[in-house]
Amino acid sequence: MPISERASKRALGKRAVALVAAVSSVVLLAAGAPAASPHRSGDWATWSKDAAGSRYAAAEWRITPRNVHNLKVKWAFAFPESSAPVRSQPAVVDGVAYFGGPDGRFYARDAGTGAERWTTDLSGVVPGARPSIPWDSPSVSGGRVYFGDLRGFVYSLDQGTGRVVWAKQVDAHPAATVTSSPIVHDGKVYVGTSSGENANNSPDGSTDDPNYPCCTFRGHVDALDARTGGLVWRHYTVPEPRAVGTWPSGATRYEPSGAGVWSSPVVDPHSGTVYVGTGQNYTGSAGDFDTMLALDHRTGAVKWRNQVTKADTWRGLCNSPDPEGYCPGLKDGSALDYDIGATPNLFTVGGRRLVGVGQKLGVYHVFDAATGEVVWRRQLGVPLPSGGISGIQWGTSFDGRRLYIATYFADPGKLFAVDPATGRVLWETPNPADGCTTGGAAAHPEICSLGHGPAVTSSPGVVWEGSNDGKMRAYSARDGRVLWTYDTVRDFTGVNGLPGRGGTISGGGGGAVVADGMVYVQAGYAPDYPNPGGGDVLLAFGL
């Protein structure tokens, strides 16, 4: 075929693809889905796919319900062996996948082949006692890559070279951490800060010390200047902790504290509003804990707040053999821990702008986006004693027609399709019962469970969700049938030459990423399956 003819056919093909994407966009906007981002339609540039938190790959036309069963691993990337779990969901932009590793490095790899573009070692950027582990998903915007780390820093890297443009510590507390994936809008980087101070009774959350004067961390949402990293505004979720007495051990007691911001904010550019959820108190009972916040994107001023749990004071000692005195909300042997750890969804129903969010209690809440008025609520998971691990953990998806919501340790976890107008359950599919008796998980019944930790993702006709049983699954968006299953609990050799093995599909802030005919999945989150001599893996699937 002559070169000119080949070029003509390629151009025709590109025009056809563009037409398909344009038609898809028109249909989605009519159905109430968010408007397109400034990126290519096939890109997945931020944790939630777009500013509205849809986690919906609207332009995906290659992978369909009819051919999804043909997906195969195209390449694997194996991380060096590490005690930290993998949790940095990739961003995929202009044919490059950007992601962090538990080894303290940040990677840019060819999205189709896994070939190296660049690698940045973060360990020497700002030396410190805790490692510089990327702890969330990056956002790619304006030629920069933005992400946070385990020790409370936010970074901006050059998209083309990986050069560190700036690194800013958003919180100097020894236990501060950034699990909130940043979102970029109007020249600002919006990001939340949480901490590990609640996990145990110690400054950095690594040990259990009854003599530690707990607790002093305050959650907050920040707007940083995207160019310089300078702080534009900050909203603290609790008042400044003050000494109010002593613990049973004699250590000083501080209240209130906590209300960390675990998840990524979303932004409505039309109203200029940032929406984000918060976690529970560590001590005391005050502030914006377990709250949906609507903040002015220019100033951080509160437009409205809706607190969905009226008392929720919890930390690791609530699960100790003798928690009395440490957990004032403890009743009948149970405390709460009902964070809003999930990222919200913005959508429109009947001309009314709504914002919805899942809670670890197992409830999905929907509010009027302008006023905060409750529109509907739906209980999808039954809470377990002393910890909301049976509810909705990290995030949900909206495809313009349905909300897709998963529950975690709900015996078993389930995947739901829900009517966005009323909360009516359209279908529900339990984590398949053979999840722990087939594949690599079958050898580890003491580890395996039927729960959905990751955020839910959708693409036209397909819903994507992984499980603690180490399996990634594709479900029919129409009726919830399982269309494809891949067991990741097996050995891989990475394109980087290292051995790796999959495991629990990454929770802790991530889920499947669907971009340009490929699906990207991090495998190896806690609970860990035995993996002697190897690390966790990023898997890239294609047809």
Coordinates of C-alpha atoms in Angstrom, one line a residue:
M1 CA 0.0 0.0 0.0
P2 CA 1.5 3.4 -0.9
I3 CA 2.5 5.7 2.0
S4 CA -0.1 8.3 1.0
E5 CA -2.9 5.7 1.0
R6 CA -1.8 4.4 4.4
A7 CA -1.8 7.9 5.7
S8 CA -5.3 8.6 4.4
K9 CA -6.6 5.4 6.0
R10 CA -5.0 6.4 9.3
A11 CA -6.5 9.8 9.1
L12 CA -9.9 8.4 8.3
G13 CA -9.6 6.0 11.2
K14 CA -8.7 8.8 13.6
R15 CA -11.7 10.9 12.4
A16 CA -13.9 7.9 13.0
V17 CA -12.6 7.4 16.5
A18 CA -13.0 11.1 17.2
L19 CA -16.6 10.9 15.9
V20 CA -17.3 8.0 18.2
A21 CA -15.9 9.9 21.2
A22 CA -17.8 13.0 20.3
V23 CA -21.1 11.1 20.0
S24 CA -20.4 9.4 23.4
S25 CA -19.8 12.8 25.0
V26 CA -23.0 14.2 23.7
V27 CA -25.0 11.2 25.0
L28 CA -23.3 11.3 28.4
L29 CA -23.9 15.0 28.9
A30 CA -27.5 14.6 28.1
A31 CA -27.7 11.8 30.7
G32 CA -26.1 14.1 33.4
A33 CA -22.5 12.9 33.3
P34 CA -19.7 15.4 33.8
A35 CA -18.3 17.4 31.0
A36 CA -15.1 16.3 29.3
S37 CA -11.7 17.2 30.8
P38 CA -9.0 19.2 28.9
H39 CA -7.1 15.9 28.3
R40 CA -7.6 13.5 25.4
S41 CA -10.9 11.6 25.9
G42 CA -9.0 8.3 26.3
D43 CA -6.7 9.6 29.1
W44 CA -7.1 8.8 32.8
A45 CA -5.3 11.8 34.2
T46 CA -6.5 11.9 37.9
W47 CA -7.7 9.4 40.5
S48 CA -11.4 10.0 39.8
K49 CA -10.9 10.2 36.0
D50 CA -12.4 13.7 35.9
A51 CA -13.2 16.7 38.2
A52 CA -16.7 15.3 39.0
G53 CA -15.4 12.0 40.4
S54 CA -17.1 9.7 37.8
R55 CA -14.4 7.0 37.5
Y56 CA -16.0 6.4 34.1
A57 CA -14.0 5.9 30.9
A58 CA -16.6 7.3 28.6
A59 CA -14.5 7.1 25.5
E60 CA -13.5 3.4 25.8
W61 CA -14.7 1.7 22.6
R62 CA -12.2 -1.1 22.2
I63 CA -13.2 -3.2 25.3
T64 CA -16.8 -4.1 25.2
P65 CA -19.1 -6.6 27.1
R66 CA -18.8 -8.9 24.1
N67 CA -15.0 -9.1 24.0
V68 CA -13.9 -8.4 27.5
H69 CA -13.3 -12.1 28.1
N70 CA -10.4 -11.9 25.7
L71 CA -8.3 -9.6 27.9
K72 CA -4.7 -10.8 28.5
V73 CA -1.8 -9.5 30.4
K74 CA 0.3 -7.4 28.0
W75 CA 3.0 -6.5 30.5
A76 CA 3.7 -6.6 34.2
F77 CA 5.8 -4.3 36.3
A78 CA 7.3 -5.9 39.4
F79 CA 8.2 -3.6 42.4
P80 CA 11.2 -4.4 44.5
E81 CA 10.4 -6.4 47.6
S82 CA 9.1 -4.0 50.3
S83 CA 7.2 -4.1 53.6
A84 CA 4.9 -1.4 52.3
P85 CA 1.9 -2.3 50.2
V86 CA 1.4 -1.1 46.6
R87 CA -1.4 1.5 46.4
S88 CA -0.5 4.2 43.8
Q89 CA -3.2 3.9 41.1
P90 CA -1.7 4.9 37.8
A91 CA -2.6 8.0 35.7
V92 CA -2.4 7.4 32.0
V93 CA -1.9 10.4 29.7
D94 CA -0.7 10.6 26.1
G95 CA 0.4 7.0 26.1
V96 CA 2.4 7.1 29.3
A97 CA 1.5 5.5 32.7
Y98 CA 2.6 7.4 35.8
F99 CA 2.6 5.6 39.2
G100 CA 4.5 5.4 42.5
G101 CA 6.0 2.4 44.1
P102 CA 6.4 1.2 47.7
D103 CA 10.2 1.5 47.1
G104 CA 10.1 5.3 47.2
R105 CA 10.4 5.7 43.4
F106 CA 8.1 7.3 41.0
Y107 CA 7.8 5.8 37.5
A108 CA 6.8 6.8 34.0
R109 CA 6.3 3.8 31.7
D110 CA 5.0 3.4 28.1
A111 CA 1.4 2.6 28.6
G112 CA 1.3 0.0 25.8
T113 CA 4.6 -1.8 26.4
G114 CA 5.8 -1.0 29.9
A115 CA 9.1 0.4 28.5
E116 CA 10.8 2.9 30.7
R117 CA 10.3 6.6 30.1
W118 CA 11.9 7.9 33.3
T119 CA 12.2 7.0 37.0
T120 CA 12.6 9.4 39.9
D121 CA 14.1 8.3 43.2
L122 CA 12.3 10.4 45.9
S123 CA 14.5 9.3 48.8
G124 CA 17.1 12.0 48.4
V125 CA 14.7 14.9 47.6
V126 CA 13.9 15.8 51.2
P127 CA 15.7 13.4 53.6
G128 CA 13.7 12.4 56.7
A129 CA 13.0 9.7 59.3
R130 CA 10.2 8.2 57.3
P131 CA 10.5 6.9 53.7
S132 CA 9.2 9.0 50.7
I133 CA 6.7 6.4 49.5
P134 CA 4.1 7.7 47.0
W135 CA 0.9 6.9 48.8
D136 CA -1.8 7.9 46.4
S137 CA -2.6 8.3 42.7
P138 CA -1.0 11.1 40.7
S139 CA -2.8 13.8 38.8
V140 CA -1.3 15.0 35.5
S141 CA -2.0 18.5 34.5
G142 CA -0.3 21.3 32.6
G143 CA 2.9 19.4 32.0
R144 CA 3.3 18.4 35.7
V145 CA 2.6 15.3 37.7
Y146 CA 1.3 15.9 41.2
F147 CA 1.1 13.3 44.1
G148 CA 1.5 13.0 47.8
D149 CA 3.6 10.6 50.0
L150 CA 3.6 8.6 53.2
R151 CA 5.1 11.4 55.3
G152 CA 3.0 14.4 54.4
F153 CA 4.7 15.8 51.3
V154 CA 3.1 16.8 48.0
Y155 CA 5.3 16.8 44.9
S156 CA 5.3 18.3 41.5
L157 CA 7.4 16.6 38.8
D158 CA 8.0 17.6 35.2
Q159 CA 5.8 15.3 33.1
G160 CA 8.4 14.8 30.4
T161 CA 11.6 14.2 32.5
G162 CA 10.6 13.4 36.1
R163 CA 12.6 16.3 37.4
V164 CA 11.3 17.4 40.8
V165 CA 9.9 20.9 40.3
W166 CA 8.8 21.3 43.9
A167 CA 8.2 19.3 47.1
K168 CA 6.1 20.8 49.9
Q169 CA 5.5 19.4 53.3
V170 CA 1.8 20.1 53.9
D171 CA 1.9 18.8 57.5
A172 CA 4.9 18.4 59.9
H173 CA 3.1 16.2 62.3
P174 CA 5.2 13.0 62.7
A175 CA 2.2 10.8 61.7
A176 CA 0.8 13.0 58.9
T177 CA 0.3 11.3 55.5
V178 CA -1.2 12.1 52.2
T179 CA -3.5 9.4 50.9
S180 CA -5.7 12.0 49.3
S181 CA -5.0 12.1 45.6
P182 CA -4.6 15.7 44.4
I183 CA -7.0 17.2 41.9
V184 CA -6.0 20.2 39.8
H185 CA -8.3 23.1 38.9
D186 CA -7.9 26.8 38.1
G187 CA -4.2 26.8 38.8
K188 CA -4.6 25.1 42.2
V189 CA -3.9 21.7 43.6
Y190 CA -6.6 20.5 46.0
V191 CA -5.5 17.8 48.5
G192 CA -6.4 16.4 51.9
T193 CA -4.2 15.3 54.7
S194 CA -4.7 12.5 57.2
S195 CA -2.5 10.6 59.6
G196 CA -1.6 7.2 61.2
E197 CA -1.8 8.6 64.7
N198 CA -5.1 6.8 65.2
A199 CA -3.7 3.4 64.2
N200 CA -1.7 2.9 67.4
N201 CA -0.8 5.0 70.4
S202 CA 2.4 6.6 69.2
P203 CA 3.6 9.7 67.4
D204 CA 4.1 8.0 64.0
G205 CA 1.5 5.3 64.3
S206 CA 4.1 2.5 64.2
T207 CA 4.0 1.2 67.8
D208 CA 1.5 0.9 70.7
D209 CA 2.7 3.1 73.5
P210 CA 0.2 3.8 76.3
N211 CA 2.4 6.6 77.6
Y212 CA 2.0 8.6 74.4
P213 CA 0.1 11.9 74.9
C214 CA -2.6 11.3 72.3
C215 CA -3.7 12.9 70.1
T216 CA -2.5 16.1 68.4
F217 CA -3.2 15.6 64.7
R218 CA -5.7 17.9 62.8
G219 CA -7.1 16.9 59.4
H220 CA -7.2 19.5 56.7
V221 CA -7.9 20.3 53.1
D222 CA -5.4 22.5 51.3
A223 CA -5.3 24.5 48.0
L224 CA -1.7 24.8 46.8
D225 CA -0.5 27.0 44.0
A226 CA 0.1 24.5 41.1
R227 CA 3.1 26.4 39.9
T228 CA 5.0 26.9 43.1
G229 CA 3.4 24.7 45.7
G230 CA 2.7 27.7 47.9
L231 CA -0.3 27.4 50.3
V232 CA -3.3 29.4 48.9
W233 CA -5.8 28.4 51.7
R234 CA -6.4 25.7 54.3
H235 CA -9.5 24.4 56.0
Y236 CA -8.9 22.5 59.3
T237 CA -11.5 19.9 60.1
V238 CA -11.1 20.2 63.9
P239 CA -10.2 22.9 66.3
E240 CA -6.6 23.0 67.7
P241 CA -6.2 20.1 70.2
R242 CA -5.7 21.2 73.8
A243 CA -4.6 19.4 77.0
V244 CA -7.7 18.4 78.9
G245 CA -6.4 15.8 81.4
T246 CA -4.7 12.5 81.4
W247 CA -5.2 9.0 80.1
P248 CA -5.3 5.9 82.4
S249 CA -1.5 5.6 81.9
G250 CA -0.9 9.1 83.2
A251 CA 0.0 10.5 79.7
T252 CA -1.4 13.9 78.8
R253 CA -4.7 13.8 77.0
Y254 CA -5.4 16.2 74.1
E255 CA -8.8 16.9 72.5
P256 CA -10.3 17.2 70.0
S257 CA -8.2 15.6 67.2
G258 CA -8.4 13.6 64.0
A259 CA -11.0 14.0 61.3
G260 CA -8.4 13.2 58.6
V261 CA -9.1 13.6 54.9
W262 CA -8.3 10.3 53.3
S263 CA -9.8 10.7 49.9
S264 CA -9.5 12.9 46.8
P265 CA -11.7 16.0 46.5
V266 CA -13.9 16.7 43.5
V267 CA -14.6 20.1 41.9
D268 CA -17.7 21.6 40.3
P269 CA -16.2 24.4 38.1
H270 CA -19.6 25.9 37.4
S271 CA -20.4 26.7 41.0
G272 CA -16.7 27.0 42.1
T273 CA -17.1 24.3 44.8
V274 CA -14.8 21.7 46.2
Y275 CA -16.5 18.7 47.8
V276 CA -14.7 16.3 50.1
G277 CA -15.4 13.9 53.0
T278 CA -13.7 13.5 56.3
G279 CA -12.9 10.8 58.9
Q280 CA -13.6 10.2 62.5
N281 CA -12.3 12.0 65.6
Y282 CA -9.3 10.4 67.4
T283 CA -10.1 12.1 70.7
G284 CA -13.0 14.3 71.8
S285 CA -16.1 14.9 69.7
A286 CA -15.8 18.2 67.8
G287 CA -15.2 19.6 64.4
D288 CA -16.1 18.4 60.9
F289 CA -15.7 14.7 61.5
D290 CA -17.7 12.2 59.4
T291 CA -18.7 15.2 57.3
M292 CA -19.4 16.1 53.7
L293 CA -17.8 19.5 53.1
A294 CA -18.6 22.0 50.3
L295 CA -15.8 24.6 50.2
D296 CA -15.4 27.7 48.0
H297 CA -12.6 26.8 45.6
R298 CA -11.0 30.3 45.8
T299 CA -11.0 30.8 49.5
G300 CA -11.8 27.6 51.3
A301 CA -14.8 29.1 53.0
V302 CA -17.5 26.6 54.0
K303 CA -20.5 26.8 51.8
W304 CA -22.2 24.0 53.6
R305 CA -21.5 21.0 55.7
N306 CA -23.5 17.8 56.5
Q307 CA -22.3 15.6 59.3
V308 CA -23.6 12.1 58.8
T309 CA -22.5 10.6 62.1
K310 CA -23.1 12.6 65.3
A311 CA -20.5 10.8 67.5
D312 CA -17.5 8.8 66.2
T313 CA -14.4 8.8 68.3
W314 CA -12.1 5.9 67.4
R315 CA -8.5 4.8 67.3
G316 CA -6.6 1.5 67.4
L317 CA -6.8 1.2 71.2
C318 CA -10.6 0.7 70.8
N319 CA -9.7 -2.8 69.7
S320 CA -7.4 -3.5 72.6
P321 CA -8.3 -6.0 75.3
D322 CA -8.9 -3.2 77.8
P323 CA -10.2 -0.2 75.8
E324 CA -12.0 1.5 78.7
G325 CA -11.1 5.1 79.1
Y326 CA -9.7 5.4 75.6
C327 CA -12.9 5.1 73.6
P328 CA -15.8 7.2 75.0
G329 CA -18.2 6.0 72.3
L330 CA -17.7 2.3 73.2
K331 CA -21.1 0.6 73.8
D332 CA -21.7 -3.1 74.2
G333 CA -18.1 -3.9 73.1
S334 CA -18.2 -1.9 69.9
A335 CA -16.9 1.5 68.7
L336 CA -17.6 3.0 65.3
D337 CA -14.8 4.3 62.9
Y338 CA -17.3 5.4 60.3
D339 CA -15.1 7.7 58.1
I340 CA -16.2 9.1 54.8
G341 CA -13.1 7.7 53.2
A342 CA -14.6 7.6 49.7
T343 CA -14.3 10.2 47.0
P344 CA -17.7 11.9 46.1
N345 CA -19.6 11.7 42.8
L346 CA -21.1 14.8 41.2
F347 CA -24.1 14.2 38.9
T348 CA -27.3 15.8 37.6
V349 CA -30.8 14.3 37.9
G350 CA -33.8 16.1 36.5
G351 CA -31.8 19.3 36.2
R352 CA -30.8 19.2 39.9
R353 CA -27.1 19.0 40.7
L354 CA -26.4 16.3 43.3
V355 CA -23.3 15.1 45.2
G356 CA -23.1 11.6 46.5
V357 CA -20.6 9.7 48.7
G358 CA -20.2 6.4 50.4
Q359 CA -19.4 5.9 54.1
K360 CA -17.7 3.1 55.9
L361 CA -21.0 2.6 57.8
G362 CA -22.3 1.1 54.5
V363 CA -24.5 4.0 53.6
Y364 CA -24.4 5.9 50.3
H365 CA -25.6 9.5 50.9
V366 CA -26.9 11.9 48.2
F367 CA -27.1 15.7 48.9
D368 CA -28.3 18.7 47.0
A369 CA -25.0 20.1 45.7
A370 CA -26.0 23.7 46.3
T371 CA -27.5 23.4 49.8
G372 CA -26.4 20.1 51.4
E373 CA -30.0 19.0 51.9
V374 CA -30.3 15.2 52.0
V375 CA -32.0 13.9 48.9
W376 CA -31.8 10.2 49.6
R377 CA -29.7 7.6 51.5
R378 CA -29.3 3.9 50.9
Q379 CA -27.9 1.3 53.4
L380 CA -25.9 -1.2 51.3
G381 CA -23.5 -2.8 53.9
V382 CA -24.2 -3.8 57.5
P383 CA -21.5 -2.4 59.9
L384 CA -19.3 -4.7 61.9
P385 CA -18.4 -4.0 65.6
S386 CA -15.6 -1.6 66.3
G387 CA -14.7 -0.6 62.8
G388 CA -16.5 0.3 59.6
I389 CA -14.8 -2.2 57.3
S390 CA -18.0 -3.7 56.0
G391 CA -19.1 -0.5 54.3
I392 CA -18.0 1.6 51.3
Q393 CA -14.3 2.2 51.4
W394 CA -12.7 4.3 48.7
G395 CA -15.0 5.3 45.8
T396 CA -17.8 4.7 43.5
S397 CA -18.5 5.2 39.8
F398 CA -21.2 7.0 37.8
D399 CA -21.7 6.3 34.0
G400 CA -24.4 8.8 33.3
R401 CA -27.2 6.3 34.0
R402 CA -26.3 4.3 37.1
L403 CA -24.1 4.5 40.3
Y404 CA -21.9 1.5 40.9
I405 CA -21.0 0.9 44.5
A406 CA -19.1 -1.9 46.3
T407 CA -19.0 -3.0 49.9
Y408 CA -15.9 -4.4 51.6
F409 CA -16.0 -7.0 54.4
A410 CA -19.7 -7.5 54.2
D411 CA -19.8 -11.3 54.3
P412 CA -19.5 -11.2 51.4
G413 CA -18.8 -7.9 49.8
K414 CA -21.2 -7.0 47.0
L415 CA -21.3 -4.9 43.9
F416 CA -24.4 -2.8 43.4
A417 CA -26.0 -0.8 40.5
V418 CA -28.1 2.0 42.0
D419 CA -30.6 4.4 40.5
P420 CA -29.1 7.9 41.0
A421 CA -32.5 9.5 41.3
T422 CA -33.9 7.4 44.1
G423 CA -31.3 5.0 45.4
R424 CA -33.2 2.0 44.3
V425 CA -31.0 -1.0 43.8
L426 CA -31.1 -2.1 40.2
W427 CA -29.0 -5.2 40.7
E428 CA -26.5 -6.6 43.2
T429 CA -23.8 -9.2 42.7
P430 CA -22.0 -10.9 45.7
N431 CA -18.3 -11.5 45.5
P432 CA -18.3 -14.9 43.8
A433 CA -18.4 -17.7 46.5
D434 CA -15.5 -19.6 44.9
G435 CA -13.2 -16.6 45.2
C436 CA -11.2 -18.2 48.1
T437 CA -11.4 -21.8 46.9
T438 CA -10.0 -21.3 43.3
G439 CA -6.8 -19.8 42.0
G440 CA -3.8 -18.8 44.1
A441 CA -6.0 -17.8 47.0
A442 CA -7.1 -21.4 47.6
A443 CA -3.8 -22.2 49.2
H444 CA -4.3 -19.4 51.8
P445 CA -7.7 -19.6 53.4
E446 CA -6.3 -17.9 56.5
I447 CA -5.8 -14.7 54.4
C448 CA -8.5 -14.8 51.8
S449 CA -11.8 -13.0 52.2
L450 CA -14.7 -12.1 49.9
G451 CA -14.4 -8.3 50.1
H452 CA -14.1 -5.4 47.7
G453 CA -11.4 -2.9 48.9
P454 CA -10.8 -1.0 45.7
A455 CA -12.8 1.9 44.2
V456 CA -15.2 0.9 41.5
T457 CA -14.5 1.8 37.8
S458 CA -16.8 1.7 34.8
S459 CA -16.6 1.9 31.0
P460 CA -19.4 1.6 28.5
G461 CA -21.2 -1.6 29.4
V462 CA -18.6 -2.9 31.8
V463 CA -18.0 -2.4 35.6
W464 CA -14.6 -3.2 37.0
E465 CA -13.9 -4.3 40.6
G466 CA -11.2 -6.3 42.3
S467 CA -11.3 -8.4 45.5
N468 CA -9.3 -9.6 48.5
D469 CA -9.4 -13.0 46.8
G470 CA -6.7 -11.7 44.4
K471 CA -9.0 -11.7 41.4
M472 CA -9.8 -8.8 39.1
R473 CA -13.3 -9.0 37.6
A474 CA -15.4 -7.3 34.9
Y475 CA -19.1 -7.3 35.4
S476 CA -22.0 -6.5 33.0
A477 CA -23.2 -2.9 33.6
R478 CA -26.7 -4.1 32.5
D479 CA -27.3 -7.0 34.9
G480 CA -24.2 -7.5 37.1
R481 CA -23.1 -10.8 35.5
V482 CA -19.4 -11.7 35.8
L483 CA -18.0 -11.4 32.3
W484 CA -14.2 -11.9 33.0
T485 CA -12.1 -13.0 35.9
Y486 CA -8.3 -12.9 36.2
D487 CA -6.5 -14.4 39.1
T488 CA -3.4 -12.3 40.1
V489 CA -2.1 -14.6 42.8
R490 CA 0.6 -16.0 40.6
D491 CA 4.2 -15.3 39.7
F492 CA 5.2 -12.7 37.1
T493 CA 8.5 -11.4 35.6
G494 CA 8.3 -7.7 35.2
V495 CA 9.4 -5.8 32.2
N496 CA 11.9 -4.3 34.6
G497 CA 13.4 -7.7 35.1
L498 CA 12.3 -8.2 38.7
P499 CA 10.1 -11.1 40.0
G500 CA 6.7 -10.3 41.4
R501 CA 3.5 -11.8 42.5
G502 CA -0.1 -10.4 42.6
G503 CA -2.4 -10.7 45.6
T504 CA -5.2 -8.6 47.1
I505 CA -6.3 -6.1 44.5
S506 CA -5.2 -2.7 45.6
G507 CA -7.5 -0.9 48.0
G508 CA -6.0 1.9 50.0
G509 CA -7.0 4.5 47.4
G510 CA -7.1 2.9 44.0
G511 CA -8.9 0.8 41.6
A512 CA -8.8 -0.3 37.9
V513 CA -7.8 2.3 35.4
V514 CA -9.3 2.0 31.8
A515 CA -7.5 4.0 29.1
D516 CA -7.2 3.5 25.3
G517 CA -8.1 -0.2 25.2
M518 CA -6.0 -1.1 28.2
V519 CA -6.8 -1.9 31.9
Y520 CA -4.3 -1.2 34.6
V521 CA -4.5 -2.9 38.0
Q522 CA -2.2 -2.8 41.1
A523 CA -2.1 -6.2 42.8
G524 CA -0.6 -6.9 46.2
Y525 CA -2.3 -4.7 48.8
A526 CA -3.0 -5.9 52.3
P527 CA -3.7 -8.5 53.4
D528 CA -0.6 -9.9 51.8
Y529 CA -0.4 -13.3 50.2
P530 CA 3.0 -15.0 50.7
N531 CA 5.5 -13.7 48.2
P532 CA 9.0 -15.0 48.9
G533 CA 11.7 -13.1 47.1
G534 CA 9.5 -10.8 45.1
G535 CA 7.4 -7.7 45.2
D536 CA 3.9 -6.6 44.2
V537 CA 2.9 -6.0 40.6
L538 CA 1.2 -3.5 38.3
L539 CA -0.6 -5.5 35.6
A540 CA -1.6 -4.0 32.2
F541 CA -4.3 -5.9 30.3
G542 CA -5.3 -5.6 26.7
L543 CA -7.2 -7.5 24.0

